[in-house]
Amino acid sequence: MHCPFCRHPDSRVVDSRTSDDGLSIRRRRQCPQCGGRFSTIETASLNVIKRSGVIEPFSREKVMSGVRKACQGRPVTEGDLAMLAQSVEESIRQTGSSQIDTNDIGLAILGPLRHLDEVAYLRFASVYQAFDSLDDFDAAIAQLRADHAAAVATADAD
Ligand SMILES: [Zn+2]
Protein backbone atom coordinates (compact mmCIF):
# COMPACT_ATOMS: atom_id res chain seq x y z
CA MET A 1 0.00 0.00 0.00
CA HIS A 2 1.00 3.64 -0.53
CA CYS A 3 3.12 5.36 2.07
CA PRO A 4 0.82 7.89 3.84
CA PHE A 5 3.71 10.37 4.08
CA CYS A 6 5.27 10.47 0.61
CA ARG A 7 2.83 8.33 -1.44
CA HIS A 8 5.60 5.92 -2.38
CA PRO A 9 3.74 2.92 -3.88
CA ASP A 10 5.46 0.27 -1.77
CA SER A 11 6.15 -0.44 1.90
CA ARG A 12 7.99 -3.08 3.87
CA VAL A 13 6.46 -5.06 6.77
CA VAL A 14 8.74 -4.74 9.80
CA ASP A 15 6.52 -6.47 12.37
CA SER A 16 3.26 -8.50 12.42
CA ARG A 17 1.18 -9.20 15.45
CA THR A 18 -2.08 -11.11 15.78
CA SER A 19 -4.61 -9.50 18.08
CA ASP A 20 -5.53 -11.28 21.32
CA ASP A 21 -8.84 -12.50 19.90
CA GLY A 22 -7.13 -13.81 16.78
CA LEU A 23 -9.47 -11.90 14.48
CA SER A 24 -7.05 -9.32 13.15
CA ILE A 25 -3.40 -8.82 12.31
CA ARG A 26 -1.61 -5.57 12.98
CA ARG A 27 1.40 -4.87 10.78
CA ARG A 28 4.08 -2.25 11.32
CA ARG A 29 5.29 -1.01 7.95
CA GLN A 30 8.16 1.13 6.85
CA CYS A 31 8.46 3.14 3.68
CA PRO A 32 11.72 2.34 1.83
CA GLN A 33 11.78 5.84 0.35
CA CYS A 34 11.20 8.25 3.26
CA GLY A 35 11.66 5.80 6.15
CA GLY A 36 8.25 6.74 7.61
CA ARG A 37 6.56 4.10 9.77
CA PHE A 38 2.86 3.35 9.93
CA SER A 39 0.52 0.54 10.98
CA THR A 40 -2.16 -1.36 9.15
CA ILE A 41 -4.79 -3.65 10.59
CA GLU A 42 -5.97 -6.54 8.53
CA THR A 43 -9.28 -8.30 9.21
CA ALA A 44 -11.45 -10.57 7.10
CA SER A 45 -14.20 -8.34 5.81
CA LEU A 46 -17.59 -8.86 7.40
CA ASN A 47 -20.47 -6.67 6.35
CA VAL A 48 -24.00 -6.39 7.61
CA ILE A 49 -26.97 -5.74 5.35
CA LYS A 50 -29.49 -3.76 7.34
CA ARG A 51 -33.23 -4.05 6.86
CA SER A 52 -33.12 -0.74 4.99
CA GLY A 53 -30.68 -2.31 2.49
CA VAL A 54 -27.77 -0.22 3.76
CA ILE A 55 -24.50 -2.16 4.09
CA GLU A 56 -22.13 -1.40 6.92
CA PRO A 57 -19.18 -3.16 8.56
CA PHE A 58 -19.99 -5.56 11.39
CA SER A 59 -19.57 -3.85 14.74
CA ARG A 60 -19.24 -5.55 18.12
CA GLU A 61 -20.14 -2.22 19.66
CA LYS A 62 -23.55 -2.37 17.97
CA VAL A 63 -24.13 -5.92 19.19
CA MET A 64 -23.27 -4.77 22.71
CA SER A 65 -25.58 -1.76 22.59
CA GLY A 66 -28.47 -3.89 21.32
CA VAL A 67 -27.98 -6.44 24.06
CA ARG A 68 -27.26 -3.80 26.72
CA LYS A 69 -30.82 -2.50 26.40
CA ALA A 70 -32.22 -5.96 27.07
CA CYS A 71 -29.92 -6.32 30.10
CA GLN A 72 -31.02 -3.19 31.96
CA GLY A 73 -31.36 -3.93 35.67
CA ARG A 74 -29.90 -7.41 35.21
CA PRO A 75 -26.65 -8.63 36.79
CA VAL A 76 -24.76 -8.43 33.50
CA THR A 77 -21.45 -6.55 33.32
CA GLU A 78 -19.80 -4.72 30.43
CA GLY A 79 -17.26 -7.54 30.44
CA ASP A 80 -20.08 -10.06 29.92
CA LEU A 81 -21.38 -7.98 27.02
CA ALA A 82 -17.93 -7.79 25.46
CA MET A 83 -17.51 -11.57 25.75
CA LEU A 84 -20.94 -12.10 24.22
CA ALA A 85 -20.17 -9.75 21.32
CA GLN A 86 -16.91 -11.58 20.72
CA SER A 87 -18.57 -14.98 20.64
CA VAL A 88 -21.27 -13.61 18.32
CA GLU A 89 -18.57 -12.35 15.95
CA GLU A 90 -16.66 -15.62 16.11
CA SER A 91 -19.74 -17.72 15.41
CA ILE A 92 -20.65 -15.53 12.44
CA ARG A 93 -17.11 -15.63 11.05
CA GLN A 94 -17.07 -19.41 11.43
CA THR A 95 -19.88 -19.62 8.89
CA GLY A 96 -17.39 -18.26 6.36
CA SER A 97 -19.75 -15.66 4.95
CA SER A 98 -18.47 -12.14 4.41
CA GLN A 99 -21.94 -10.63 4.24
CA ILE A 100 -24.78 -11.28 6.66
CA ASP A 101 -28.06 -9.62 7.48
CA THR A 102 -29.22 -8.24 10.81
CA ASN A 103 -31.44 -11.28 11.22
CA ASP A 104 -28.39 -13.57 11.32
CA ILE A 105 -26.88 -11.38 14.03
CA GLY A 106 -30.07 -11.59 16.09
CA LEU A 107 -29.99 -15.37 15.77
CA ALA A 108 -26.31 -15.51 16.74
CA ILE A 109 -27.05 -13.38 19.82
CA LEU A 110 -29.93 -15.50 21.14
CA GLY A 111 -27.84 -18.56 22.09
CA PRO A 112 -25.12 -16.88 24.16
CA LEU A 113 -27.56 -14.35 25.64
CA ARG A 114 -29.80 -17.14 26.88
CA HIS A 115 -26.79 -18.65 28.56
CA LEU A 116 -25.90 -15.29 30.13
CA ASP A 117 -29.27 -14.17 31.47
CA GLU A 118 -32.66 -15.68 30.74
CA VAL A 119 -34.66 -12.56 31.53
CA ALA A 120 -32.53 -10.48 29.16
CA TYR A 121 -32.88 -13.27 26.63
CA LEU A 122 -36.68 -13.11 26.82
CA ARG A 123 -36.62 -9.34 26.45
CA PHE A 124 -34.29 -9.52 23.47
CA ALA A 125 -36.22 -12.36 21.85
CA SER A 126 -39.49 -10.48 22.30
CA VAL A 127 -38.15 -7.57 20.26
CA TYR A 128 -36.09 -9.56 17.80
CA GLN A 129 -38.76 -12.17 17.11
CA ALA A 130 -41.50 -9.53 17.31
CA PHE A 131 -43.55 -11.20 20.04
CA ASP A 132 -46.98 -9.68 19.75
CA SER A 133 -48.93 -11.47 22.44
CA LEU A 134 -48.55 -13.01 25.87
CA ASP A 135 -48.81 -16.39 24.16
CA ASP A 136 -45.45 -15.74 22.49
CA PHE A 137 -43.90 -15.13 25.92
CA ASP A 138 -45.65 -18.21 27.31
CA ALA A 139 -44.24 -20.32 24.49
CA ALA A 140 -40.70 -18.97 24.98
CA ILE A 141 -40.87 -19.48 28.76
CA ALA A 142 -42.31 -22.98 28.33
CA GLN A 143 -39.36 -23.76 26.05
CA LEU A 144 -36.89 -22.49 28.67
CA ARG A 145 -38.64 -24.59 31.36
CA ALA A 146 -38.63 -27.68 29.15
CA ASP A 147 -34.91 -27.23 28.48
CA HIS A 148 -34.24 -26.80 32.22
CA ALA A 149 -36.15 -30.01 32.91
CA ALA A 150 -34.18 -31.79 30.19
CA ALA A 151 -30.91 -30.48 31.65
CA VAL A 152 -31.88 -31.74 35.12
CA ALA A 153 -32.86 -35.12 33.70
CA THR A 154 -29.50 -35.34 31.92
CA ALA A 155 -27.68 -34.43 35.13
CA ASP A 156 -29.62 -37.11 37.00
CA ALA A 157 -28.66 -39.68 34.42
CA ASP A 158 -24.96 -39.04 34.98
ZN1 LIG B 1 7.30 7.37 2.35
mmCIF file with all atom_site columns, N, CA, C and O in Angstrom, residues 81-113:
data_model
loop_
_atom_site.group_PDB
_atom_site.id
_atom_site.type_symbol
_atom_site.label_atom_id
_atom_site.label_alt_id
_atom_site.label_comp_id
_atom_site.label_asym_id
_atom_site.label_entity_id
_atom_site.label_seq_id
_atom_site.pdbx_PDB_ins_code
_atom_site.Cartn_x
_atom_site.Cartn_y
_atom_site.Cartn_z
_atom_site.occupancy
_atom_site.B_iso_or_equiv
_atom_site.pdbx_formal_charge
_atom_site.auth_seq_id
_atom_site.auth_comp_id
_atom_site.auth_asym_id
_atom_site.auth_atom_id
_atom_site.pdbx_PDB_model_num
ATOM 1   N N  . LEU A 1 81  ? -20.902 -8.423  28.337 1.00 0.00 ? 81  LEU A N  1
ATOM 2   C CA . LEU A 1 81  ? -21.384 -7.975  27.021 1.00 0.00 ? 81  LEU A CA 1
ATOM 3   C C  . LEU A 1 81  ? -20.274 -8.089  25.977 1.00 0.00 ? 81  LEU A C  1
ATOM 4   O O  . LEU A 1 81  ? -20.515 -8.507  24.845 1.00 0.00 ? 81  LEU A O  1
ATOM 5   N N  . ALA A 1 82  ? -19.055 -7.723  26.393 1.00 0.00 ? 82  ALA A N  1
ATOM 6   C CA . ALA A 1 82  ? -17.926 -7.792  25.460 1.00 0.00 ? 82  ALA A CA 1
ATOM 7   C C  . ALA A 1 82  ? -17.650 -9.240  25.057 1.00 0.00 ? 82  ALA A C  1
ATOM 8   O O  . ALA A 1 82  ? -17.399 -9.535  23.884 1.00 0.00 ? 82  ALA A O  1
ATOM 9   N N  . MET A 1 83  ? -17.724 -10.150 26.044 1.00 0.00 ? 83  MET A N  1
ATOM 10  C CA . MET A 1 83  ? -17.513 -11.572 25.751 1.00 0.00 ? 83  MET A CA 1
ATOM 11  C C  . MET A 1 83  ? -18.595 -12.087 24.803 1.00 0.00 ? 83  MET A C  1
ATOM 12  O O  . MET A 1 83  ? -18.317 -12.848 23.878 1.00 0.00 ? 83  MET A O  1
ATOM 13  N N  . LEU A 1 84  ? -19.831 -11.661 25.060 1.00 0.00 ? 84  LEU A N  1
ATOM 14  C CA . LEU A 1 84  ? -20.939 -12.098 24.221 1.00 0.00 ? 84  LEU A CA 1
ATOM 15  C C  . LEU A 1 84  ? -20.734 -11.599 22.785 1.00 0.00 ? 84  LEU A C  1
ATOM 16  O O  . LEU A 1 84  ? -20.867 -12.369 21.830 1.00 0.00 ? 84  LEU A O  1
ATOM 17  N N  . ALA A 1 85  ? -20.367 -10.315 22.666 1.00 0.00 ? 85  ALA A N  1
ATOM 18  C CA . ALA A 1 85  ? -20.174 -9.752  21.321 1.00 0.00 ? 85  ALA A CA 1
ATOM 19  C C  . ALA A 1 85  ? -19.049 -10.477 20.595 1.00 0.00 ? 85  ALA A C  1
ATOM 20  O O  . ALA A 1 85  ? -19.132 -10.736 19.392 1.00 0.00 ? 85  ALA A O  1
ATOM 21  N N  . GLN A 1 86  ? -18.001 -10.849 21.339 1.00 0.00 ? 86  GLN A N  1
ATOM 22  C CA . GLN A 1 86  ? -16.905 -11.576 20.715 1.00 0.00 ? 86  GLN A CA 1
ATOM 23  C C  . GLN A 1 86  ? -17.365 -12.951 20.227 1.00 0.00 ? 86  GLN A C  1
ATOM 24  O O  . GLN A 1 86  ? -17.035 -13.369 19.118 1.00 0.00 ? 86  GLN A O  1
ATOM 25  N N  . SER A 1 87  ? -18.157 -13.640 21.065 1.00 0.00 ? 87  SER A N  1
ATOM 26  C CA . SER A 1 87  ? -18.570 -14.978 20.637 1.00 0.00 ? 87  SER A CA 1
ATOM 27  C C  . SER A 1 87  ? -19.562 -14.895 19.480 1.00 0.00 ? 87  SER A C  1
ATOM 28  O O  . SER A 1 87  ? -19.577 -15.760 18.604 1.00 0.00 ? 87  SER A O  1
ATOM 29  N N  . VAL A 1 88  ? -20.365 -13.815 19.453 1.00 0.00 ? 88  VAL A N  1
ATOM 30  C CA . VAL A 1 88  ? -21.268 -13.614 18.316 1.00 0.00 ? 88  VAL A CA 1
ATOM 31  C C  . VAL A 1 88  ? -20.441 -13.431 17.033 1.00 0.00 ? 88  VAL A C  1
ATOM 32  O O  . VAL A 1 88  ? -20.697 -14.067 16.014 1.00 0.00 ? 88  VAL A O  1
ATOM 33  N N  . GLU A 1 89  ? -19.412 -12.588 17.127 1.00 0.00 ? 89  GLU A N  1
ATOM 34  C CA . GLU A 1 89  ? -18.575 -12.348 15.949 1.00 0.00 ? 89  GLU A CA 1
ATOM 35  C C  . GLU A 1 89  ? -17.885 -13.636 15.504 1.00 0.00 ? 89  GLU A C  1
ATOM 36  O O  . GLU A 1 89  ? -17.856 -13.962 14.317 1.00 0.00 ? 89  GLU A O  1
ATOM 37  N N  . GLU A 1 90  ? -17.346 -14.381 16.464 1.00 0.00 ? 90  GLU A N  1
ATOM 38  C CA . GLU A 1 90  ? -16.660 -15.623 16.113 1.00 0.00 ? 90  GLU A CA 1
ATOM 39  C C  . GLU A 1 90  ? -17.608 -16.608 15.439 1.00 0.00 ? 90  GLU A C  1
ATOM 40  O O  . GLU A 1 90  ? -17.259 -17.242 14.447 1.00 0.00 ? 90  GLU A O  1
ATOM 41  N N  . SER A 1 91  ? -18.829 -16.733 16.000 1.00 0.00 ? 91  SER A N  1
ATOM 42  C CA . SER A 1 91  ? -19.739 -17.719 15.414 1.00 0.00 ? 91  SER A CA 1
ATOM 43  C C  . SER A 1 91  ? -20.169 -17.303 14.012 1.00 0.00 ? 91  SER A C  1
ATOM 44  O O  . SER A 1 91  ? -20.344 -18.144 13.131 1.00 0.00 ? 91  SER A O  1
ATOM 45  N N  . ILE A 1 92  ? -20.297 -15.992 13.784 1.00 0.00 ? 92  ILE A N  1
ATOM 46  C CA . ILE A 1 92  ? -20.655 -15.527 12.439 1.00 0.00 ? 92  ILE A CA 1
ATOM 47  C C  . ILE A 1 92  ? -19.489 -15.747 11.470 1.00 0.00 ? 92  ILE A C  1
ATOM 48  O O  . ILE A 1 92  ? -19.667 -16.231 10.365 1.00 0.00 ? 92  ILE A O  1
ATOM 49  N N  . ARG A 1 93  ? -18.274 -15.449 11.929 1.00 0.00 ? 93  ARG A N  1
ATOM 50  C CA . ARG A 1 93  ? -17.111 -15.631 11.050 1.00 0.00 ? 93  ARG A CA 1
ATOM 51  C C  . ARG A 1 93  ? -16.902 -17.102 10.715 1.00 0.00 ? 93  ARG A C  1
ATOM 52  O O  . ARG A 1 93  ? -16.426 -17.444 9.630  1.00 0.00 ? 93  ARG A O  1
ATOM 53  N N  . GLN A 1 94  ? -17.246 -17.971 11.678 1.00 0.00 ? 94  GLN A N  1
ATOM 54  C CA . GLN A 1 94  ? -17.067 -19.406 11.432 1.00 0.00 ? 94  GLN A CA 1
ATOM 55  C C  . GLN A 1 94  ? -17.944 -19.909 10.290 1.00 0.00 ? 94  GLN A C  1
ATOM 56  O O  . GLN A 1 94  ? -17.650 -20.933 9.692  1.00 0.00 ? 94  GLN A O  1
ATOM 57  N N  . THR A 1 95  ? -19.026 -19.192 9.996  1.00 0.00 ? 95  THR A N  1
ATOM 58  C CA . THR A 1 95  ? -19.880 -19.619 8.887  1.00 0.00 ? 95  THR A CA 1
ATOM 59  C C  . THR A 1 95  ? -19.185 -19.354 7.552  1.00 0.00 ? 95  THR A C  1
ATOM 60  O O  . THR A 1 95  ? -19.604 -19.871 6.525  1.00 0.00 ? 95  THR A O  1
ATOM 61  N N  . GLY A 1 96  ? -18.155 -18.524 7.569  1.00 0.00 ? 96  GLY A N  1
ATOM 62  C CA . GLY A 1 96  ? -17.394 -18.262 6.356  1.00 0.00 ? 96  GLY A CA 1
ATOM 63  C C  . GLY A 1 96  ? -18.002 -17.211 5.455  1.00 0.00 ? 96  GLY A C  1
ATOM 64  O O  . GLY A 1 96  ? -17.427 -16.875 4.428  1.00 0.00 ? 96  GLY A O  1
ATOM 65  N N  . SER A 1 97  ? -19.169 -16.671 5.839  1.00 0.00 ? 97  SER A N  1
ATOM 66  C CA . SER A 1 97  ? -19.746 -15.663 4.951  1.00 0.00 ? 97  SER A CA 1
ATOM 67  C C  . SER A 1 97  ? -19.148 -14.293 5.260  1.00 0.00 ? 97  SER A C  1
ATOM 68  O O  . SER A 1 97  ? -18.784 -13.998 6.385  1.00 0.00 ? 97  SER A O  1
ATOM 69  N N  . SER A 1 98  ? -19.043 -13.472 4.226  1.00 0.00 ? 98  SER A N  1
ATOM 70  C CA . SER A 1 98  ? -18.472 -12.137 4.408  1.00 0.00 ? 98  SER A CA 1
ATOM 71  C C  . SER A 1 98  ? -19.583 -11.096 4.466  1.00 0.00 ? 98  SER A C  1
ATOM 72  O O  . SER A 1 98  ? -19.345 -9.942  4.721  1.00 0.00 ? 98  SER A O  1
ATOM 73  N N  . GLN A 1 99  ? -20.816 -11.546 4.216  1.00 0.00 ? 99  GLN A N  1
ATOM 74  C CA . GLN A 1 99  ? -21.940 -10.629 4.241  1.00 0.00 ? 99  GLN A CA 1
ATOM 75  C C  . GLN A 1 99  ? -23.120 -11.323 4.917  1.00 0.00 ? 99  GLN A C  1
ATOM 76  O O  . GLN A 1 99  ? -23.501 -12.421 4.531  1.00 0.00 ? 99  GLN A O  1
ATOM 77  N N  . ILE A 1 100 ? -23.673 -10.689 5.924  1.00 0.00 ? 100 ILE A N  1
ATOM 78  C CA . ILE A 1 100 ? -24.780 -11.284 6.663  1.00 0.00 ? 100 ILE A CA 1
ATOM 79  C C  . ILE A 1 100 ? -25.865 -10.233 6.832  1.00 0.00 ? 100 ILE A C  1
ATOM 80  O O  . ILE A 1 100 ? -25.607 -9.052  6.626  1.00 0.00 ? 100 ILE A O  1
ATOM 81  N N  . ASP A 1 101 ? -27.064 -10.653 7.204  1.00 0.00 ? 101 ASP A N  1
ATOM 82  C CA . ASP A 1 101 ? -28.064 -9.621  7.481  1.00 0.00 ? 101 ASP A CA 1
ATOM 83  C C  . ASP A 1 101 ? -28.330 -9.538  8.984  1.00 0.00 ? 101 ASP A C  1
ATOM 84  O O  . ASP A 1 101 ? -27.881 -10.383 9.756  1.00 0.00 ? 101 ASP A O  1
ATOM 85  N N  . THR A 1 102 ? -29.036 -8.497  9.380  1.00 0.00 ? 102 THR A N  1
ATOM 86  C CA . THR A 1 102 ? -29.223 -8.242  10.809 1.00 0.00 ? 102 THR A CA 1
ATOM 87  C C  . THR A 1 102 ? -29.937 -9.413  11.489 1.00 0.00 ? 102 THR A C  1
ATOM 88  O O  . THR A 1 102 ? -29.725 -9.676  12.660 1.00 0.00 ? 102 THR A O  1
ATOM 89  N N  . ASN A 1 103 ? -30.753 -10.109 10.702 1.00 0.00 ? 103 ASN A N  1
ATOM 90  C CA . ASN A 1 103 ? -31.444 -11.280 11.221 1.00 0.00 ? 103 ASN A CA 1
ATOM 91  C C  . ASN A 1 103 ? -30.461 -12.352 11.719 1.00 0.00 ? 103 ASN A C  1
ATOM 92  O O  . ASN A 1 103 ? -30.663 -12.961 12.769 1.00 0.00 ? 103 ASN A O  1
ATOM 93  N N  . ASP A 1 104 ? -29.403 -12.579 10.937 1.00 0.00 ? 104 ASP A N  1
ATOM 94  C CA . ASP A 1 104 ? -28.388 -13.566 11.319 1.00 0.00 ? 104 ASP A CA 1
ATOM 95  C C  . ASP A 1 104 ? -27.711 -13.165 12.627 1.00 0.00 ? 104 ASP A C  1
ATOM 96  O O  . ASP A 1 104 ? -27.364 -14.013 13.445 1.00 0.00 ? 104 ASP A O  1
ATOM 97  N N  . ILE A 1 105 ? -27.520 -11.856 12.802 1.00 0.00 ? 105 ILE A N  1
ATOM 98  C CA . ILE A 1 105 ? -26.876 -11.381 14.030 1.00 0.00 ? 105 ILE A CA 1
ATOM 99  C C  . ILE A 1 105 ? -27.803 -11.638 15.211 1.00 0.00 ? 105 ILE A C  1
ATOM 100 O O  . ILE A 1 105 ? -27.377 -12.141 16.251 1.00 0.00 ? 105 ILE A O  1
ATOM 101 N N  . GLY A 1 106 ? -29.091 -11.335 15.020 1.00 0.00 ? 106 GLY A N  1
ATOM 102 C CA . GLY A 1 106 ? -30.067 -11.593 16.087 1.00 0.00 ? 106 GLY A CA 1
ATOM 103 C C  . GLY A 1 106 ? -30.041 -13.047 16.495 1.00 0.00 ? 106 GLY A C  1
ATOM 104 O O  . GLY A 1 106 ? -29.999 -13.380 17.678 1.00 0.00 ? 106 GLY A O  1
ATOM 105 N N  . LEU A 1 107 ? -30.024 -13.926 15.501 1.00 0.00 ? 107 LEU A N  1
ATOM 106 C CA . LEU A 1 107 ? -29.985 -15.369 15.773 1.00 0.00 ? 107 LEU A CA 1
ATOM 107 C C  . LEU A 1 107 ? -28.724 -15.757 16.533 1.00 0.00 ? 107 LEU A C  1
ATOM 108 O O  . LEU A 1 107 ? -28.771 -16.544 17.479 1.00 0.00 ? 107 LEU A O  1
ATOM 109 N N  . ALA A 1 108 ? -27.590 -15.176 16.107 1.00 0.00 ? 108 ALA A N  1
ATOM 110 C CA . ALA A 1 108 ? -26.310 -15.512 16.740 1.00 0.00 ? 108 ALA A CA 1
ATOM 111 C C  . ALA A 1 108 ? -26.244 -14.989 18.171 1.00 0.00 ? 108 ALA A C  1
ATOM 112 O O  . ALA A 1 108 ? -25.500 -15.512 19.000 1.00 0.00 ? 108 ALA A O  1
ATOM 113 N N  . ILE A 1 109 ? -27.029 -13.946 18.471 1.00 0.00 ? 109 ILE A N  1
ATOM 114 C CA . ILE A 1 109 ? -27.051 -13.375 19.822 1.00 0.00 ? 109 ILE A CA 1
ATOM 115 C C  . ILE A 1 109 ? -27.891 -14.238 20.766 1.00 0.00 ? 109 ILE A C  1
ATOM 116 O O  . ILE A 1 109 ? -27.544 -14.412 21.940 1.00 0.00 ? 109 ILE A O  1
ATOM 117 N N  . LEU A 1 110 ? -28.983 -14.798 20.269 1.00 0.00 ? 110 LEU A N  1
ATOM 118 C CA . LEU A 1 110 ? -29.934 -15.497 21.137 1.00 0.00 ? 110 LEU A CA 1
ATOM 119 C C  . LEU A 1 110 ? -29.291 -16.595 21.992 1.00 0.00 ? 110 LEU A C  1
ATOM 120 O O  . LEU A 1 110 ? -29.531 -16.665 23.189 1.00 0.00 ? 110 LEU A O  1
ATOM 121 N N  . GLY A 1 111 ? -28.457 -17.436 21.359 1.00 0.00 ? 111 GLY A N  1
ATOM 122 C CA . GLY A 1 111 ? -27.842 -18.557 22.087 1.00 0.00 ? 111 GLY A CA 1
ATOM 123 C C  . GLY A 1 111 ? -27.016 -18.110 23.279 1.00 0.00 ? 111 GLY A C  1
ATOM 124 O O  . GLY A 1 111 ? -27.326 -18.454 24.431 1.00 0.00 ? 111 GLY A O  1
ATOM 125 N N  . PRO A 1 112 ? -25.953 -17.305 23.019 1.00 0.00 ? 112 PRO A N  1
ATOM 126 C CA . PRO A 1 112 ? -25.120 -16.882 24.157 1.00 0.00 ? 112 PRO A CA 1
ATOM 127 C C  . PRO A 1 112 ? -25.852 -15.995 25.164 1.00 0.00 ? 112 PRO A C  1
ATOM 128 O O  . PRO A 1 112 ? -25.558 -16.048 26.355 1.00 0.00 ? 112 PRO A O  1
ATOM 129 N N  . LEU A 1 113 ? -26.833 -15.218 24.704 1.00 0.00 ? 113 LEU A N  1
ATOM 130 C CA . LEU A 1 113 ? -27.563 -14.350 25.643 1.00 0.00 ? 113 LEU A CA 1
ATOM 131 C C  . LEU A 1 113 ? -28.411 -15.194 26.593 1.00 0.00 ? 113 LEU A C  1
ATOM 132 O O  . LEU A 1 113 ? -28.507 -14.916 27.785 1.00 0.00 ? 113 LEU A O  1
#
